[in-house]
Amino acid sequence: MIRAIAIIGVAALAVGVIIYSFFDCLRSDPRDIRGIRRGPWIAVILLLPVIGGILWLALGRPRYAPASSQPARGKGPDDDPNFLRQLDEKRRSEQADAELEEWERRRRAGGVAPNGSDDAAASGGSAEEGTGSPGTDAASGSSSTTPHDSHDQPDDVPGDEHPDDPR
């Protein structure tokens, strides 16, 4: 009984070596096969059942370098610190631009028209507030030397400051 189990085990091992060697030879890249070409190796494996499989594993099978000795693969963009820094700077810049646009939109909606005059003057309000040209101060009637008059300056409202505002 033990003899039968041993014979069946050895036969199963022999068949396993033959099948493994055959399919390993078929799957190997033809440029990497050592010794002879693929066709003769398949013939050796099939004609010399156990010996052919062992010869394939020992002499014909491609030798690949261990994973530790292979050169390191290139990093993906999400592993590169410079790329991540550029993404962060771009995100911050876009966020700052969006905040600036929102701040300007709120400023315009809060009573200052885009041309720098009061909404009351633009809509025909009192003569005292809106008289004068864009380069003239409405209260004093004097001409200013800067292109912006006092109405272009935002009111100091808490929480309304822009992060890049120098004040």
PDB file of C-alpha atoms in Angstrom:
ATOM      1  CA  MET A   1       0.000   0.000   0.000  1.00  0.00           C
ATOM      2  CA  ILE A   2       2.770   2.450   0.919  1.00  0.00           C
ATOM      3  CA  ARG A   3       4.600   1.431  -2.240  1.00  0.00           C
ATOM      4  CA  ALA A   4       1.547   2.320  -4.365  1.00  0.00           C
ATOM      5  CA  ILE A   5       1.223   5.736  -2.712  1.00  0.00           C
ATOM      6  CA  ALA A   6       4.933   6.415  -3.341  1.00  0.00           C
ATOM      7  CA  ILE A   7       4.638   5.401  -6.999  1.00  0.00           C
ATOM      8  CA  ILE A   8       1.537   7.587  -7.468  1.00  0.00           C
ATOM      9  CA  GLY A   9       3.314  10.502  -5.749  1.00  0.00           C
ATOM     10  CA  VAL A  10       6.424  10.198  -7.921  1.00  0.00           C
ATOM     11  CA  ALA A  11       4.284   9.893 -11.061  1.00  0.00           C
ATOM     12  CA  ALA A  12       2.258  12.981 -10.070  1.00  0.00           C
ATOM     13  CA  LEU A  13       5.494  14.893  -9.425  1.00  0.00           C
ATOM     14  CA  ALA A  14       6.876  13.821 -12.819  1.00  0.00           C
ATOM     15  CA  VAL A  15       3.671  14.876 -14.613  1.00  0.00           C
ATOM     16  CA  GLY A  16       3.703  18.167 -12.696  1.00  0.00           C
ATOM     17  CA  VAL A  17       7.321  18.897 -13.738  1.00  0.00           C
ATOM     18  CA  ILE A  18       6.520  18.086 -17.377  1.00  0.00           C
ATOM     19  CA  ILE A  19       3.363  20.236 -17.461  1.00  0.00           C
ATOM     20  CA  TYR A  20       4.997  23.118 -15.627  1.00  0.00           C
ATOM     21  CA  SER A  21       8.089  23.033 -17.870  1.00  0.00           C
ATOM     22  CA  PHE A  22       5.993  22.816 -21.040  1.00  0.00           C
ATOM     23  CA  PHE A  23       3.802  25.811 -20.204  1.00  0.00           C
ATOM     24  CA  ASP A  24       6.704  27.788 -18.772  1.00  0.00           C
ATOM     25  CA  CYS A  25       8.561  27.293 -22.054  1.00  0.00           C
ATOM     26  CA  LEU A  26       5.487  28.380 -24.052  1.00  0.00           C
ATOM     27  CA  ARG A  27       4.996  31.516 -21.952  1.00  0.00           C
ATOM     28  CA  SER A  28       8.645  32.621 -21.920  1.00  0.00           C
ATOM     29  CA  ASP A  29       9.763  35.423 -24.189  1.00  0.00           C
ATOM     30  CA  PRO A  30      11.663  33.829 -27.113  1.00  0.00           C
ATOM     31  CA  ARG A  31      14.460  36.419 -26.772  1.00  0.00           C
ATOM     32  CA  ASP A  32      15.077  35.412 -23.146  1.00  0.00           C
ATOM     33  CA  ILE A  33      15.254  31.622 -23.623  1.00  0.00           C
ATOM     34  CA  ARG A  34      18.778  30.344 -23.087  1.00  0.00           C
ATOM     35  CA  GLY A  35      20.551  27.669 -25.103  1.00  0.00           C
ATOM     36  CA  ILE A  36      18.393  26.635 -28.040  1.00  0.00           C
ATOM     37  CA  ARG A  37      15.188  28.108 -29.466  1.00  0.00           C
ATOM     38  CA  ARG A  38      11.679  27.426 -28.160  1.00  0.00           C
ATOM     39  CA  GLY A  39      10.709  24.664 -30.629  1.00  0.00           C
ATOM     40  CA  PRO A  40      13.609  22.343 -29.786  1.00  0.00           C
ATOM     41  CA  TRP A  41      13.045  22.964 -26.046  1.00  0.00           C
ATOM     42  CA  ILE A  42       9.406  21.858 -26.366  1.00  0.00           C
ATOM     43  CA  ALA A  43      10.569  18.711 -28.195  1.00  0.00           C
ATOM     44  CA  VAL A  44      13.137  17.977 -25.454  1.00  0.00           C
ATOM     45  CA  ILE A  45      10.503  18.449 -22.721  1.00  0.00           C
ATOM     46  CA  LEU A  46       7.989  16.129 -24.430  1.00  0.00           C
ATOM     47  CA  LEU A  47      10.415  13.457 -25.712  1.00  0.00           C
ATOM     48  CA  LEU A  48      12.454  13.176 -22.515  1.00  0.00           C
ATOM     49  CA  PRO A  49       9.559  13.559 -20.035  1.00  0.00           C
ATOM     50  CA  VAL A  50      11.212  14.136 -16.680  1.00  0.00           C
ATOM     51  CA  ILE A  51      14.776  14.776 -17.828  1.00  0.00           C
ATOM     52  CA  GLY A  52      13.598  17.277 -20.470  1.00  0.00           C
ATOM     53  CA  GLY A  53      11.616  19.246 -17.872  1.00  0.00           C
ATOM     54  CA  ILE A  54      14.565  19.309 -15.491  1.00  0.00           C
ATOM     55  CA  LEU A  55      16.919  20.381 -18.331  1.00  0.00           C
ATOM     56  CA  TRP A  56      14.504  23.194 -19.221  1.00  0.00           C
ATOM     57  CA  LEU A  57      14.370  24.408 -15.624  1.00  0.00           C
ATOM     58  CA  ALA A  58      18.159  24.203 -15.213  1.00  0.00           C
ATOM     59  CA  LEU A  59      19.491  25.290 -18.615  1.00  0.00           C
ATOM     60  CA  GLY A  60      16.818  26.858 -20.813  1.00  0.00           C
ATOM     61  CA  ARG A  61      14.595  28.867 -18.552  1.00  0.00           C
ATOM     62  CA  PRO A  62      15.216  32.628 -18.643  1.00  0.00           C
ATOM     63  CA  ARG A  63      17.027  34.021 -15.642  1.00  0.00           C
ATOM     64  CA  TYR A  64      15.445  37.138 -14.339  1.00  0.00           C
ATOM     65  CA  ALA A  65      17.170  39.395 -11.869  1.00  0.00           C
ATOM     66  CA  PRO A  66      15.696  39.518  -8.385  1.00  0.00           C
ATOM     67  CA  ALA A  67      13.332  42.411  -7.782  1.00  0.00           C
ATOM     68  CA  SER A  68      15.785  44.122  -5.429  1.00  0.00           C
ATOM     69  CA  SER A  69      18.545  44.322  -8.054  1.00  0.00           C
ATOM     70  CA  GLN A  70      16.328  45.725 -10.802  1.00  0.00           C
ATOM     71  CA  PRO A  71      16.586  49.463 -11.375  1.00  0.00           C
ATOM     72  CA  ALA A  72      13.956  51.467  -9.581  1.00  0.00           C
ATOM     73  CA  ARG A  73      10.950  52.303 -11.684  1.00  0.00           C
ATOM     74  CA  GLY A  74      10.201  55.906 -12.434  1.00  0.00           C
ATOM     75  CA  LYS A  75       8.009  57.727 -10.010  1.00  0.00           C
ATOM     76  CA  GLY A  76       4.485  58.580 -10.900  1.00  0.00           C
ATOM     77  CA  PRO A  77       3.511  62.245 -10.816  1.00  0.00           C
ATOM     78  CA  ASP A  78       1.713  61.755  -7.522  1.00  0.00           C
ATOM     79  CA  ASP A  79       4.990  60.564  -5.927  1.00  0.00           C
ATOM     80  CA  ASP A  80       7.071  63.532  -7.114  1.00  0.00           C
ATOM     81  CA  PRO A  81       7.365  66.263  -4.447  1.00  0.00           C
ATOM     82  CA  ASN A  82       8.004  69.001  -7.027  1.00  0.00           C
ATOM     83  CA  PHE A  83       4.842  68.061  -8.928  1.00  0.00           C
ATOM     84  CA  LEU A  84       2.819  68.028  -5.724  1.00  0.00           C
ATOM     85  CA  ARG A  85       4.247  71.420  -4.724  1.00  0.00           C
ATOM     86  CA  GLN A  86       3.295  72.855  -8.137  1.00  0.00           C
ATOM     87  CA  LEU A  87      -0.228  71.463  -7.764  1.00  0.00           C
ATOM     88  CA  ASP A  88      -0.520  73.024  -4.318  1.00  0.00           C
ATOM     89  CA  GLU A  89       0.719  76.404  -5.567  1.00  0.00           C
ATOM     90  CA  LYS A  90      -1.697  76.279  -8.507  1.00  0.00           C
ATOM     91  CA  ARG A  91      -4.586  75.370  -6.190  1.00  0.00           C
ATOM     92  CA  ARG A  92      -3.704  78.221  -3.806  1.00  0.00           C
ATOM     93  CA  SER A  93      -3.389  80.684  -6.689  1.00  0.00           C
ATOM     94  CA  GLU A  94      -6.760  79.663  -8.110  1.00  0.00           C
ATOM     95  CA  GLN A  95      -8.314  79.906  -4.646  1.00  0.00           C
ATOM     96  CA  ALA A  96      -6.831  83.387  -4.123  1.00  0.00           C
ATOM     97  CA  ASP A  97      -8.115  84.489  -7.547  1.00  0.00           C
ATOM     98  CA  ALA A  98     -11.579  83.177  -6.711  1.00  0.00           C
ATOM     99  CA  GLU A  99     -11.536  84.975  -3.354  1.00  0.00           C
ATOM    100  CA  LEU A 100     -10.421  88.196  -5.043  1.00  0.00           C
ATOM    101  CA  GLU A 101     -13.203  87.949  -7.615  1.00  0.00           C
ATOM    102  CA  GLU A 102     -15.746  87.277  -4.862  1.00  0.00           C
ATOM    103  CA  TRP A 103     -14.405  90.220  -2.835  1.00  0.00           C
ATOM    104  CA  GLU A 104     -14.611  92.523  -5.881  1.00  0.00           C
ATOM    105  CA  ARG A 105     -18.122  91.292  -6.684  1.00  0.00           C
ATOM    106  CA  ARG A 106     -19.263  91.982  -3.097  1.00  0.00           C
ATOM    107  CA  ARG A 107     -17.574  95.375  -3.178  1.00  0.00           C
ATOM    108  CA  ARG A 108     -19.384  96.343  -6.375  1.00  0.00           C
ATOM    109  CA  ALA A 109     -22.687  95.031  -5.072  1.00  0.00           C
ATOM    110  CA  GLY A 110     -22.195  96.903  -1.788  1.00  0.00           C
ATOM    111  CA  GLY A 111     -22.627 100.383  -3.255  1.00  0.00           C
ATOM    112  CA  VAL A 112     -19.629 101.168  -5.425  1.00  0.00           C
ATOM    113  CA  ALA A 113     -20.240 101.027  -9.148  1.00  0.00           C
ATOM    114  CA  PRO A 114     -17.472  99.699 -11.421  1.00  0.00           C
ATOM    115  CA  ASN A 115     -16.633 103.236 -12.682  1.00  0.00           C
ATOM    116  CA  GLY A 116     -15.872 104.439  -9.148  1.00  0.00           C
ATOM    117  CA  SER A 117     -18.929 106.664  -8.562  1.00  0.00           C
ATOM    118  CA  ASP A 118     -21.644 106.144  -5.983  1.00  0.00           C
ATOM    119  CA  ASP A 119     -24.714 104.164  -6.939  1.00  0.00           C
ATOM    120  CA  ALA A 120     -26.811 107.173  -5.937  1.00  0.00           C
ATOM    121  CA  ALA A 121     -24.943 109.381  -8.406  1.00  0.00           C
ATOM    122  CA  ALA A 122     -25.149 106.765 -11.121  1.00  0.00           C
ATOM    123  CA  SER A 123     -28.889 106.461 -10.610  1.00  0.00           C
ATOM    124  CA  GLY A 124     -29.457 110.246 -10.510  1.00  0.00           C
ATOM    125  CA  GLY A 125     -29.311 110.834  -6.759  1.00  0.00           C
ATOM    126  CA  SER A 126     -28.663 114.130  -5.007  1.00  0.00           C
ATOM    127  CA  ALA A 127     -26.602 116.769  -6.751  1.00  0.00           C
ATOM    128  CA  GLU A 128     -24.165 117.113  -3.859  1.00  0.00           C
ATOM    129  CA  GLU A 129     -23.008 113.497  -3.988  1.00  0.00           C
ATOM    130  CA  GLY A 130     -22.644 112.947  -7.687  1.00  0.00           C
ATOM    131  CA  THR A 131     -21.477 116.249  -9.163  1.00  0.00           C
ATOM    132  CA  GLY A 132     -18.077 116.336 -10.716  1.00  0.00           C
ATOM    133  CA  SER A 133     -16.145 114.356 -13.256  1.00  0.00           C
ATOM    134  CA  PRO A 134     -14.521 110.977 -12.501  1.00  0.00           C
ATOM    135  CA  GLY A 135     -11.216 112.717 -11.705  1.00  0.00           C
ATOM    136  CA  THR A 136     -12.828 115.259  -9.383  1.00  0.00           C
ATOM    137  CA  ASP A 137     -13.570 114.781  -5.714  1.00  0.00           C
ATOM    138  CA  ALA A 138     -17.329 115.339  -5.340  1.00  0.00           C
ATOM    139  CA  ALA A 139     -17.117 116.895  -1.852  1.00  0.00           C
ATOM    140  CA  SER A 140     -14.325 119.402  -2.462  1.00  0.00           C
ATOM    141  CA  GLY A 141     -14.601 119.844  -6.228  1.00  0.00           C
ATOM    142  CA  SER A 142     -10.812 119.556  -6.548  1.00  0.00           C
ATOM    143  CA  SER A 143      -9.175 117.353  -9.115  1.00  0.00           C
ATOM    144  CA  SER A 144      -7.242 114.369  -7.808  1.00  0.00           C
ATOM    145  CA  THR A 145      -3.893 113.354  -9.244  1.00  0.00           C
ATOM    146  CA  THR A 146      -4.534 109.633  -8.877  1.00  0.00           C
ATOM    147  CA  PRO A 147      -6.828 107.749 -11.215  1.00  0.00           C
ATOM    148  CA  HIS A 148      -8.795 106.440  -8.231  1.00  0.00           C
ATOM    149  CA  ASP A 149     -10.856 108.630  -5.974  1.00  0.00           C
ATOM    150  CA  SER A 150     -11.746 107.965  -2.364  1.00  0.00           C
ATOM    151  CA  HIS A 151     -14.783 105.915  -3.335  1.00  0.00           C
ATOM    152  CA  ASP A 152     -12.575 103.133  -4.749  1.00  0.00           C
ATOM    153  CA  GLN A 153     -11.251 102.288  -1.288  1.00  0.00           C
ATOM    154  CA  PRO A 154     -13.277  99.526   0.386  1.00  0.00           C
ATOM    155  CA  ASP A 155     -14.826 100.088   3.771  1.00  0.00           C
ATOM    156  CA  ASP A 156     -13.065  98.390   6.646  1.00  0.00           C
ATOM    157  CA  VAL A 157     -15.592  95.684   7.411  1.00  0.00           C
ATOM    158  CA  PRO A 158     -14.392  92.775   9.579  1.00  0.00           C
ATOM    159  CA  GLY A 159     -14.122  89.593   7.549  1.00  0.00           C
ATOM    160  CA  ASP A 160     -14.220  91.533   4.275  1.00  0.00           C
ATOM    161  CA  GLU A 161     -10.445  91.804   3.900  1.00  0.00           C
ATOM    162  CA  HIS A 162      -8.678  90.008   1.147  1.00  0.00           C
ATOM    163  CA  PRO A 163      -5.653  87.890   2.181  1.00  0.00           C
ATOM    164  CA  ASP A 164      -3.407  89.767  -0.271  1.00  0.00           C
ATOM    165  CA  ASP A 165      -4.676  93.209   0.801  1.00  0.00           C
ATOM    166  CA  PRO A 166      -1.639  95.169   2.103  1.00  0.00           C
ATOM    167  CA  ARG A 167      -3.698  96.918   4.808  1.00  0.00           C
TER     168      ARG A 167
END
